[in-house]
CSV table of C-alpha atoms in Angstrom, one decimal:
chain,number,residue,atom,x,y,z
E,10,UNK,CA,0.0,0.0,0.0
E,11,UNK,CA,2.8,2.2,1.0
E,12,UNK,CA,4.2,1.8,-2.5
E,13,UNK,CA,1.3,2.1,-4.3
E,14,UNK,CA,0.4,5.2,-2.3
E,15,UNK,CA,4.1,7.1,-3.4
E,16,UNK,CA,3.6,6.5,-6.7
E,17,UNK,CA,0.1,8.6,-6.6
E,18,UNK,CA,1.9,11.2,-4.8
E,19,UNK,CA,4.4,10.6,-7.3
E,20,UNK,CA,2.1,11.5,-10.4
E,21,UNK,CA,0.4,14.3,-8.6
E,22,UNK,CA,3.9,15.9,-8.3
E,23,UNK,CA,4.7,15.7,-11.7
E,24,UNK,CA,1.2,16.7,-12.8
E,25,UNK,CA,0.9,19.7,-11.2
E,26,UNK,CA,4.4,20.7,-12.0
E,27,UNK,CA,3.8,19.8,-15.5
E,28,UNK,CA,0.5,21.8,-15.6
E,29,UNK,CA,0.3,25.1,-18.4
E,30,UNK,CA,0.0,29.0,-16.7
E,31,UNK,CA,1.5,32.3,-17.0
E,32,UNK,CA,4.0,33.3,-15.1
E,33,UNK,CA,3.6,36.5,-13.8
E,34,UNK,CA,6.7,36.5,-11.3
E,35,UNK,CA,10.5,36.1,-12.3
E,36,UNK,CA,12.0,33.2,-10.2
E,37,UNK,CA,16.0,33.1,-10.6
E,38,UNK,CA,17.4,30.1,-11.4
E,39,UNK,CA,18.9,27.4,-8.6
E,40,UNK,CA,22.5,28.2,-10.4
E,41,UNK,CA,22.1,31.9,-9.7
E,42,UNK,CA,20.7,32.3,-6.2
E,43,UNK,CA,22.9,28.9,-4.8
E,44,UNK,CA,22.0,28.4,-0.8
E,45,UNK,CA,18.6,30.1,-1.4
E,46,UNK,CA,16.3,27.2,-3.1
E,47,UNK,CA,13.7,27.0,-2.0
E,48,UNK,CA,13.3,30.3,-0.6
E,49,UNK,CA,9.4,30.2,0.5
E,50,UNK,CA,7.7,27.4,3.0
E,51,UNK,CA,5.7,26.6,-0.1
E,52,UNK,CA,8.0,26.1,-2.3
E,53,UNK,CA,10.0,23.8,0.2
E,54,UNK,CA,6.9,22.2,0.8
E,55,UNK,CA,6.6,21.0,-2.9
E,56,UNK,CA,10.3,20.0,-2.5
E,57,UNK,CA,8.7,17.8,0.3
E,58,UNK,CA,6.5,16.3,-1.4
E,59,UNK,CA,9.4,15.0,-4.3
E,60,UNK,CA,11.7,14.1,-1.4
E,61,UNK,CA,8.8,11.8,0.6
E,62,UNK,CA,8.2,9.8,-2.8
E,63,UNK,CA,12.3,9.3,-3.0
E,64,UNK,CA,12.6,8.3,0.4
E,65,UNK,CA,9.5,5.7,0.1
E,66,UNK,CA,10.6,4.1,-2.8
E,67,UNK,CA,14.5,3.9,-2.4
E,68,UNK,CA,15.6,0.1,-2.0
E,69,UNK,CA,12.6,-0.9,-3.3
E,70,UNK,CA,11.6,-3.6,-6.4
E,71,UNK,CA,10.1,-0.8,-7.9
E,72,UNK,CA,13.8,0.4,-8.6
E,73,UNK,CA,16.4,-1.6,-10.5
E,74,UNK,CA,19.0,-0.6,-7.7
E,75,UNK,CA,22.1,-1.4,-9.5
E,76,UNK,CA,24.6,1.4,-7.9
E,77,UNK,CA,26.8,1.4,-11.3
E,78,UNK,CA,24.2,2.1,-13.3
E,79,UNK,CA,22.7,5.1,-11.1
E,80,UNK,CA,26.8,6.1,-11.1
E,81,UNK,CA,26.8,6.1,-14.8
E,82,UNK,CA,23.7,8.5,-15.3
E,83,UNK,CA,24.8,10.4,-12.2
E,84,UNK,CA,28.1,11.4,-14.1
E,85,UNK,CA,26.0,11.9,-17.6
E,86,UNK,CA,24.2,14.7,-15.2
E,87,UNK,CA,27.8,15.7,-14.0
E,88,UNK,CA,28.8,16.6,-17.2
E,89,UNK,CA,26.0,18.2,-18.5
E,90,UNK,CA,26.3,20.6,-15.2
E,91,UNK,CA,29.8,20.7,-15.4
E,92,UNK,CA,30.7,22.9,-12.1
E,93,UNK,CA,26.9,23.9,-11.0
E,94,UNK,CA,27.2,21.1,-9.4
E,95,UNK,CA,29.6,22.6,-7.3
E,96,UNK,CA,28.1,26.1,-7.7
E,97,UNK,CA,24.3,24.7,-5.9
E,98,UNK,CA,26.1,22.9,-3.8
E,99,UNK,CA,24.5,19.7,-4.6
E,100,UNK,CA,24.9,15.8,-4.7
E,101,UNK,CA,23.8,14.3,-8.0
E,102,UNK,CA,21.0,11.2,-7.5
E,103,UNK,CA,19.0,9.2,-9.5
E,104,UNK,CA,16.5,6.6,-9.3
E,105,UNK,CA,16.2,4.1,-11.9
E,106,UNK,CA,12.5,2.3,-12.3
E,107,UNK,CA,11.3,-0.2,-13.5
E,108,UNK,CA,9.1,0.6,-15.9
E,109,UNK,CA,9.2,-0.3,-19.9
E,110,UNK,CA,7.6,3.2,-20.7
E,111,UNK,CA,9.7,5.6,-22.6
E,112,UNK,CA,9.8,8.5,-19.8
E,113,UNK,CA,11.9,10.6,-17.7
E,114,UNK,CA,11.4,13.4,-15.2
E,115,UNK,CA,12.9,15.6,-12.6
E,116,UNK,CA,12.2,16.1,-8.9
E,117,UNK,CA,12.0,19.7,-7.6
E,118,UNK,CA,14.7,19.1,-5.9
E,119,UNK,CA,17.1,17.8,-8.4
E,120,UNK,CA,16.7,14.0,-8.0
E,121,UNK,CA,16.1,12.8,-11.5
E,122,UNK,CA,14.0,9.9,-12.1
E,123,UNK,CA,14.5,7.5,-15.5
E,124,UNK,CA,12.7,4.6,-16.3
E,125,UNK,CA,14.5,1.6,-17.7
E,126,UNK,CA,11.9,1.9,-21.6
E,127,UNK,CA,14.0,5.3,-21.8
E,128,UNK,CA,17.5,4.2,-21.0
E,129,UNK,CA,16.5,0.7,-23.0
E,130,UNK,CA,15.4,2.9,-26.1
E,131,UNK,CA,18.4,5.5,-26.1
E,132,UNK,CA,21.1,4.5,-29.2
E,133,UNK,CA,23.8,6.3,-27.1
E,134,UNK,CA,24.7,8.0,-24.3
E,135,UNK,CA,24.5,11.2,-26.5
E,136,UNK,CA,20.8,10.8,-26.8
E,137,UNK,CA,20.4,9.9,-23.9
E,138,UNK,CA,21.8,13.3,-22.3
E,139,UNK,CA,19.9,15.3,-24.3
E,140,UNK,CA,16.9,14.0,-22.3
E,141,UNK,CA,18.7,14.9,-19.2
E,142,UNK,CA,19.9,18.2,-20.2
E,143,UNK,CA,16.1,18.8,-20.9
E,144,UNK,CA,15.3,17.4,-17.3
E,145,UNK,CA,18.1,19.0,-15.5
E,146,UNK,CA,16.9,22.6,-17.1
E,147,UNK,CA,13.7,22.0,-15.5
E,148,UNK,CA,15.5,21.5,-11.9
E,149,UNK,CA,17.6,24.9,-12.7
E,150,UNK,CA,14.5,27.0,-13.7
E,151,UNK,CA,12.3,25.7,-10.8
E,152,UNK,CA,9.7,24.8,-13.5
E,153,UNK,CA,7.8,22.6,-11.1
E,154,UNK,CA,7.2,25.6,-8.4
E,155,UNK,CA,6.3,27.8,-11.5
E,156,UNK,CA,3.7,25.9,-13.0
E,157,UNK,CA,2.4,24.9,-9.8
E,158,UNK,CA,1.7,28.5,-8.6
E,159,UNK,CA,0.6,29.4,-12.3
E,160,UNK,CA,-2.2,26.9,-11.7
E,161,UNK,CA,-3.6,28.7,-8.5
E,162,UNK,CA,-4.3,31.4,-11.2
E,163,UNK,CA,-5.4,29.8,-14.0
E,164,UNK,CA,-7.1,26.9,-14.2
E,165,UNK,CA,-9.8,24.8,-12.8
E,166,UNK,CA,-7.0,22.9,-10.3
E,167,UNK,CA,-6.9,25.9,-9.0
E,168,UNK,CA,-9.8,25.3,-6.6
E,169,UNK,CA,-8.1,21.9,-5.9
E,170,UNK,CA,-4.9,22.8,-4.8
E,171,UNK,CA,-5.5,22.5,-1.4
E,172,UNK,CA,-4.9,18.8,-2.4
E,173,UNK,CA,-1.0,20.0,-2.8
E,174,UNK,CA,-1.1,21.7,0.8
E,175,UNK,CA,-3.0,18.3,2.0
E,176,UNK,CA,0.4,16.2,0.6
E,177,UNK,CA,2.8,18.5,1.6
E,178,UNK,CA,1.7,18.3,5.5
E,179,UNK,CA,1.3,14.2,4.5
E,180,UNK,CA,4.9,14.4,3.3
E,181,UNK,CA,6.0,15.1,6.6
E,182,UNK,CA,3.2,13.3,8.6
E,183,UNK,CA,3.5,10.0,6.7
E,184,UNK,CA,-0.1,10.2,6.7
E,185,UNK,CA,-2.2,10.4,3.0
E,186,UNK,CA,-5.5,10.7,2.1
E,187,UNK,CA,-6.1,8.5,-0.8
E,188,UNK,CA,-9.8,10.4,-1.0
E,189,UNK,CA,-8.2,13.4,-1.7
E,190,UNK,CA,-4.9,12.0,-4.5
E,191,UNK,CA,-8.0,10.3,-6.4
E,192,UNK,CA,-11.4,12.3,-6.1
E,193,UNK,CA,-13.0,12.9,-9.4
E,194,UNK,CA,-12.2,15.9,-12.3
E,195,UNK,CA,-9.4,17.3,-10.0
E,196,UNK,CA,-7.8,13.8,-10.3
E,197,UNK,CA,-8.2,13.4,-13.7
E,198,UNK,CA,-7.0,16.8,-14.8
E,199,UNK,CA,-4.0,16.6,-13.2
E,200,UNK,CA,-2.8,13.2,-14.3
E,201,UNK,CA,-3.3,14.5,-17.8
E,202,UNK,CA,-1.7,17.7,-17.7
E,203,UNK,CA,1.8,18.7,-19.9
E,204,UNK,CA,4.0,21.0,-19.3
E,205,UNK,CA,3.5,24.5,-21.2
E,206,UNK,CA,4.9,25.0,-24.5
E,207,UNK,CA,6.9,28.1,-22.9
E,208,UNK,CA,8.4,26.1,-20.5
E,209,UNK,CA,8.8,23.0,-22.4
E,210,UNK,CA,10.8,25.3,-24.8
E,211,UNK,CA,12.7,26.8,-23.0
E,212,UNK,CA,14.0,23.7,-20.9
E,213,UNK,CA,14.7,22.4,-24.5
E,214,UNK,CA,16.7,25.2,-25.5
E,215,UNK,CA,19.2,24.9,-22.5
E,216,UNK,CA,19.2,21.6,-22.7
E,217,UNK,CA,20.3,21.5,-26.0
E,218,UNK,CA,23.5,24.4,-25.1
E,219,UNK,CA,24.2,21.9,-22.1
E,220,UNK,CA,24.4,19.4,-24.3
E,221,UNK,CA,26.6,21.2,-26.4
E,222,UNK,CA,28.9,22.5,-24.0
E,223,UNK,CA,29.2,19.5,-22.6
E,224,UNK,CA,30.9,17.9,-26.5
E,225,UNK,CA,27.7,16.1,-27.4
E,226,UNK,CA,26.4,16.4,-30.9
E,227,UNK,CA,23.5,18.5,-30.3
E,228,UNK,CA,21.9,16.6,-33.4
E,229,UNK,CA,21.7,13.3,-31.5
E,230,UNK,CA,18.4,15.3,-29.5
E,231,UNK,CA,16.7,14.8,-32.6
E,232,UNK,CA,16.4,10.9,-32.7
E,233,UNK,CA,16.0,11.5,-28.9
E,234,UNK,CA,13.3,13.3,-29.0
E,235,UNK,CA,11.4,11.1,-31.5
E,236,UNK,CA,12.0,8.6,-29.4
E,237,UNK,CA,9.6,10.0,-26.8
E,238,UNK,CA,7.0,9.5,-29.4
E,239,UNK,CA,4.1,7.3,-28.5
E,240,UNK,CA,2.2,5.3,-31.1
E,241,UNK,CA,-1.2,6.8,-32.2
E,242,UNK,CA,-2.7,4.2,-31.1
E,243,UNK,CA,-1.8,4.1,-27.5
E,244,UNK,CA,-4.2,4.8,-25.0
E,245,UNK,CA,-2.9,8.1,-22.9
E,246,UNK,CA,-1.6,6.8,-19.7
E,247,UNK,CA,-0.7,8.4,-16.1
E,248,UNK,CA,3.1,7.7,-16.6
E,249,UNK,CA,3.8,8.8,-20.1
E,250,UNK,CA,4.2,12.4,-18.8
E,251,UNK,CA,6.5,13.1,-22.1
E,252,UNK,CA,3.0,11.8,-24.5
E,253,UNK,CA,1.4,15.2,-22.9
E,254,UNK,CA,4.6,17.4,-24.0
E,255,UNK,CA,3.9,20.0,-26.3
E,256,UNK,CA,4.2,18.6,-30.2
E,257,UNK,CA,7.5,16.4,-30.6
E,258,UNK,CA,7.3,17.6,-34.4
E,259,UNK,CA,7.4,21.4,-33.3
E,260,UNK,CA,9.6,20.9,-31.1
E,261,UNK,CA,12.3,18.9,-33.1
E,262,UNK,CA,12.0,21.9,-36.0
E,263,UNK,CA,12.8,24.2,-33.3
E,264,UNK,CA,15.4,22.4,-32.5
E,265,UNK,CA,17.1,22.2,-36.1
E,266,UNK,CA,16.9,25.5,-36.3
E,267,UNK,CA,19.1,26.0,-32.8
E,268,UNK,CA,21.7,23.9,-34.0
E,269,UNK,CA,21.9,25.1,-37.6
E,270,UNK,CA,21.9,28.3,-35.8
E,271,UNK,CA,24.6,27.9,-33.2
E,272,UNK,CA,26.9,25.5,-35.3
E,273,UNK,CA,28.2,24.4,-32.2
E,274,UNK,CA,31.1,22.3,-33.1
E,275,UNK,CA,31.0,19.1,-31.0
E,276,UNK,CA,33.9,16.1,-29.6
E,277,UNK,CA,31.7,13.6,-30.3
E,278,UNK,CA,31.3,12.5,-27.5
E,279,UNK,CA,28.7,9.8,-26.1
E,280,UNK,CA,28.5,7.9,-30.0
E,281,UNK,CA,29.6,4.7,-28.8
E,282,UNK,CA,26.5,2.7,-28.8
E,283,UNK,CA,28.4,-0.8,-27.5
E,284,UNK,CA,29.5,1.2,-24.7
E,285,UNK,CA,27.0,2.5,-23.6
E,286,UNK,CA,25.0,-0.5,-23.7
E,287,UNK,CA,27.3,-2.1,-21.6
E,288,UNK,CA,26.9,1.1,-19.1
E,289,UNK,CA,23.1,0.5,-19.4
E,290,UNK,CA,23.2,-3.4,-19.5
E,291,UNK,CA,21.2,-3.8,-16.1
E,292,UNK,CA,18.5,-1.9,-17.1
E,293,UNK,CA,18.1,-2.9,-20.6
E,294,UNK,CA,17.5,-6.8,-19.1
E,295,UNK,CA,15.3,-5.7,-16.9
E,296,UNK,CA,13.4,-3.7,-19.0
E,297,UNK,CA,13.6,-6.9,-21.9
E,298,UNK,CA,11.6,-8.9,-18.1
E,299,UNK,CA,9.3,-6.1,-18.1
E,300,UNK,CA,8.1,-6.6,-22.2
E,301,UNK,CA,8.3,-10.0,-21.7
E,302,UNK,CA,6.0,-9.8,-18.3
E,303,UNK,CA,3.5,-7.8,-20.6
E,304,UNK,CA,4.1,-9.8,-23.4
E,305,UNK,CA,5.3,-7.4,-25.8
E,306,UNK,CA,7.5,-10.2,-27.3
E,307,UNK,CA,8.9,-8.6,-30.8
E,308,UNK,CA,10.1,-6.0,-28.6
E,309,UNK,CA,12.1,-7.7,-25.9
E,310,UNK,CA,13.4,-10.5,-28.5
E,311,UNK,CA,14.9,-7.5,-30.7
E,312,UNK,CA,16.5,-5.6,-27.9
E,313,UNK,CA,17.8,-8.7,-26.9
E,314,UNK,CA,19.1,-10.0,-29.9
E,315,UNK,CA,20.9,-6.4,-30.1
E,316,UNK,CA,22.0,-6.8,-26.8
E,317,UNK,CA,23.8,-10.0,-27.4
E,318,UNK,CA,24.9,-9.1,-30.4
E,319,UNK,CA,26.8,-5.9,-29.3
E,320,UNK,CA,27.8,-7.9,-25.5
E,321,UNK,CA,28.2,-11.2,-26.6
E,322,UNK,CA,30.0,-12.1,-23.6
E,323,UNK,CA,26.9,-11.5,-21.0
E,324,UNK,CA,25.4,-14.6,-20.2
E,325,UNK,CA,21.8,-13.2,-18.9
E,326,UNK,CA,21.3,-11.7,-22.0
E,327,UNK,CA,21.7,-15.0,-23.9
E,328,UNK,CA,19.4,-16.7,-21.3
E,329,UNK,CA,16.9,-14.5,-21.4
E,330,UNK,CA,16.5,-14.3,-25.4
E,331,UNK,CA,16.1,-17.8,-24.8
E,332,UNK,CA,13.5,-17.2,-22.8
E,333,UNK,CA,11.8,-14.5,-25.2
E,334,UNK,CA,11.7,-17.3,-27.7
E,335,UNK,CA,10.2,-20.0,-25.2
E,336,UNK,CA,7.3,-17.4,-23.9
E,337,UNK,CA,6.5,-16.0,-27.5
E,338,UNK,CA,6.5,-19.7,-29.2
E,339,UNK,CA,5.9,-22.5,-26.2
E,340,UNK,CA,5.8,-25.3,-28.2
E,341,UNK,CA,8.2,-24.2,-31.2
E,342,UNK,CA,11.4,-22.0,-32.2
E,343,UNK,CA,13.2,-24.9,-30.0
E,344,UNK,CA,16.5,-24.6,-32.4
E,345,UNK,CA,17.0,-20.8,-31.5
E,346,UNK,CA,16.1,-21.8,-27.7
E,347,UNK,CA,18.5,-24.5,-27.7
E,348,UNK,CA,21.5,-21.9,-29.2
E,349,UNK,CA,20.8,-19.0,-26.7
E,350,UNK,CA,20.9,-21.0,-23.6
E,351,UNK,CA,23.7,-22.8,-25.0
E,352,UNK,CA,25.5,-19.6,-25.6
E,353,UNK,CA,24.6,-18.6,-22.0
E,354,UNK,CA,26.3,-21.8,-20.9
E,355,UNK,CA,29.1,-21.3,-22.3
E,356,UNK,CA,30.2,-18.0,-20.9
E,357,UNK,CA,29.2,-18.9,-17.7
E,358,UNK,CA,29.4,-23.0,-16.8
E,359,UNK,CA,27.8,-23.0,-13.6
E,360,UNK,CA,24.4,-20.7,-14.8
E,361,UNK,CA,21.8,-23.3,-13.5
E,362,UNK,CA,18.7,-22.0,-15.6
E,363,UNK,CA,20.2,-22.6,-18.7
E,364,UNK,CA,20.4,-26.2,-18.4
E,365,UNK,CA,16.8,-26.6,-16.9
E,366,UNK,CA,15.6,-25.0,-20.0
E,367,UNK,CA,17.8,-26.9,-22.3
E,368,UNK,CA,16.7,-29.7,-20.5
E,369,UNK,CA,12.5,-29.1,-21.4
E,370,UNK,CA,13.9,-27.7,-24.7
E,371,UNK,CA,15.9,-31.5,-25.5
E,372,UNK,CA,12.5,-33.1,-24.1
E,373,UNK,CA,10.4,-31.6,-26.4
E,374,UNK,CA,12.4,-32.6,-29.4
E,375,UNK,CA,12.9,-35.9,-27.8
E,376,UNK,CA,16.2,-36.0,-27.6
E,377,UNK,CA,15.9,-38.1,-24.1
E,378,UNK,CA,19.6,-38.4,-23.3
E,379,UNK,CA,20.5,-34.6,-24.1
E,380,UNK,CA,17.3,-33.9,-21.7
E,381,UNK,CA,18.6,-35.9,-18.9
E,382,UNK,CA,22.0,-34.6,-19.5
E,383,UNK,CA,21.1,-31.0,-18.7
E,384,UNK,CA,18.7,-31.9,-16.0
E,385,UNK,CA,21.3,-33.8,-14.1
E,386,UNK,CA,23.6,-30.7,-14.5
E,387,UNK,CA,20.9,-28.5,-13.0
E,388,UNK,CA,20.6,-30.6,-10.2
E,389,UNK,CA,24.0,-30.0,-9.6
E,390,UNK,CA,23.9,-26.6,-9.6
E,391,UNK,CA,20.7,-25.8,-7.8
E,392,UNK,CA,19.7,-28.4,-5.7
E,393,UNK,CA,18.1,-26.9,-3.2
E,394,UNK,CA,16.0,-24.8,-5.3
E,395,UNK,CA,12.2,-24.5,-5.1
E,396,UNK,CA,11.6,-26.6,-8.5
E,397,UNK,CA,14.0,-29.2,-8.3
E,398,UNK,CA,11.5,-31.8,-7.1
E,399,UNK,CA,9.6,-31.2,-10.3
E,400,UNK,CA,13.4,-31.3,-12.5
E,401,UNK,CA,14.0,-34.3,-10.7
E,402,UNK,CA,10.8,-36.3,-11.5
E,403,UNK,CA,10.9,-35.1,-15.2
E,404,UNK,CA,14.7,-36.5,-15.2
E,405,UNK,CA,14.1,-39.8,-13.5
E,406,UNK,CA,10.6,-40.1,-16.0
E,407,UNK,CA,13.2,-39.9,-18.4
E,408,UNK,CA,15.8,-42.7,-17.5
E,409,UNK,CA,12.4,-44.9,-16.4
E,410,UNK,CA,11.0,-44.4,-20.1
E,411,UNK,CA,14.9,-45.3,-21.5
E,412,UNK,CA,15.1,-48.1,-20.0
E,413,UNK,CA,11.6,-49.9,-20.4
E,414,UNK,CA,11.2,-53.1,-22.3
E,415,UNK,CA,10.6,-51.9,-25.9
């Protein structure tokens, strides 16, 4: 309940930050003012608010929790900031969740927050810092506190913003009222809310200089950005904040523009797909579980034939295209089954699931020996485990059926 309750105050943060206003007051930027964000109680209780859903869901299975990976991003960010960082005075974080969606987003406090569809989707760590550089220029600008006080102006959430008073004091209290985070038009206004085209602009100008100055190749936003496209088709959902952004199309000719413009001469850095993908590696198999888990098969068997393609060397990702193959064709494909857990095998010898599922591959081709082969070898390895009963029977069923009077 407690997690299910952080991520509604989760998407009522984002939505009200990511709601459209006018802004009629200047707020300097966190880089300018360092020591002084947030300067009101109501601004720091939004901050509160951010910080209560990082704090709930930290350590959690809702994150992958792979500290190399959140080190990775956390020095993309570095770069992009370059000595802000120091300037604010503040430590780099990121959570990385599980989720197959193509989204990002920042806290109000910095924090960022990237879902493993994102980092899965990304060519390169180019494109993928152009989507922090946009995220990061929302921290900087305090677009979050803007919108939200925008809204108390301008639109019909205005009435219901007591609900962001009522979850700031929760923040602190631990306490929530569901009644309130879910309760009719209010609810459904602010889950499908985007940010405002000035804002969204503007965050995607300065993220393109950072980008930039940091020796990207400002093109690489481009595929980036189309990237964060979702089908026609797909129904509009509370976590695809980026589907509500003002038009990708607009926005990538604005972008052109800027870098024809600006001709800003690049190192080329971040245009090592392998790399990266190695950098990424924990997300991008969990995120192949995830497409697999909502059977989106074409999709996890083509990352993951990509993935072993580029890192041939990693074992899970052999096994689990294996498994991509057995869940999207149960009772065929067996050949390409049979070669992936092989291949998983043989960079890593003592990897028990392999041989269980080369063991029910080999028995449904009837190949009775090579079945009780790996079976035996799974045994071996994992005897102790929950389903080795079952591996056990099937293997002695086996050497029962081999050795009956024919």
């Amino acid at each position: 309940m407690k997690l299910l309750l952080s991520r509604v105050v989760l998407i009522l943060l984002l939505s009200l930050a990511a709601s459209g206003g006018v802004h009629a007051k200047k707020y300097r930027p966190v880089n300018e003012i360092p020591g002084q964000v947030p300067e009101t109680d109501e601004e720091r209780g939004i901050w509160q608010v951010g910080i209560a859903h990082q704090n709930q869901v930290r350590g959690t299975e809702e994150l992958v929790n792979d500290p190399e990976l959140e080190h990775y991003i956390e020095g993309v960010i570095k770069r992009l900031m370059g000595s802000m960082v120091e300037e604010i005075g503040m430590e780099v974080d990121v959570l990385v969740f599980k989720d197959p969606t193509v989204n990002a987003w920042v806290y109000p406090n910095g924090t960022v927050g990237v879902q493993t569809g994102l980092l899965a989707a990304m060519e390169n760590e180019a494109q993928l810092a152009a989507i922090l550089g946009h995220e990061v220029s929302h921290f900087l600008n305090r677009h979050a506190f803007i919108q939200i006080k925008a809204k108390q102006k301008t639109s019909v959430l205005g009435k219901g913003l007591g609900v962001l008073a009522t979850v700031a004091v929760a923040a602190k209290t631990g306490q929530v009222d569901t009644g309130l985070l879910t309760s009719g038009q209010i609810w459904t206004d602010l889950v499908t809310s985007g940010y405002s085209r000035k804002l969204e602009s503007a965050a995607d100008s300065q993220g393109l200089h950072l980008m930039a100055a940091a020796g990207y190749p400002p093109e690489q936003a481009l595929p980036a950005f189309e990237t964060m496209r979702l089908p026609e088709d797909n129904v509009v959902d509370v976590a695809k904040m980026w589907s509500s952004h003002p038009d990708i199309d607009a926005r990538k000719k604005n972008l052109s523009k800027q870098i024809k413009k600006n001709k800003a001469v690049s190192s080329g850095a971040g245009m090592d797909s392998e790399r990266y993908l190695h950098a990424i590696r924990a997300a991008a198999l969990s995120n192949a579980q995830l497409q697999m888990k909502y059977r989106k098969f074409d999709a996890a068997i083509a990352r993951l034939e990509k993935f072993t393609q580029a890192l041939d060397t990693n074992p899970a990702g052999h096994f689990l295209l294996g498994e991509a193959y057995r869940k999207q064709t149960p009772e065929g494909n067996l050949a390409a089954r049979i070669s992936a857990y092989q291949n998983a095998i043989t960079h890593k010898p003592d990897y028990a699931d392999p041989y269980r599922e080369l063991g029910m591959a080999y028995r449904q081709q009837g190949q009775k020996q090579q079945a009780y082969d790996a079976y035996s070898r799974y045994l071996e390895l994992a005897g102790s485990a929950l389903d080795a009963p079952i591996i056990g029977w099937y293997r002695d069923n086996l050497a029962a059926i081999s050795t009956a009077p024919q």
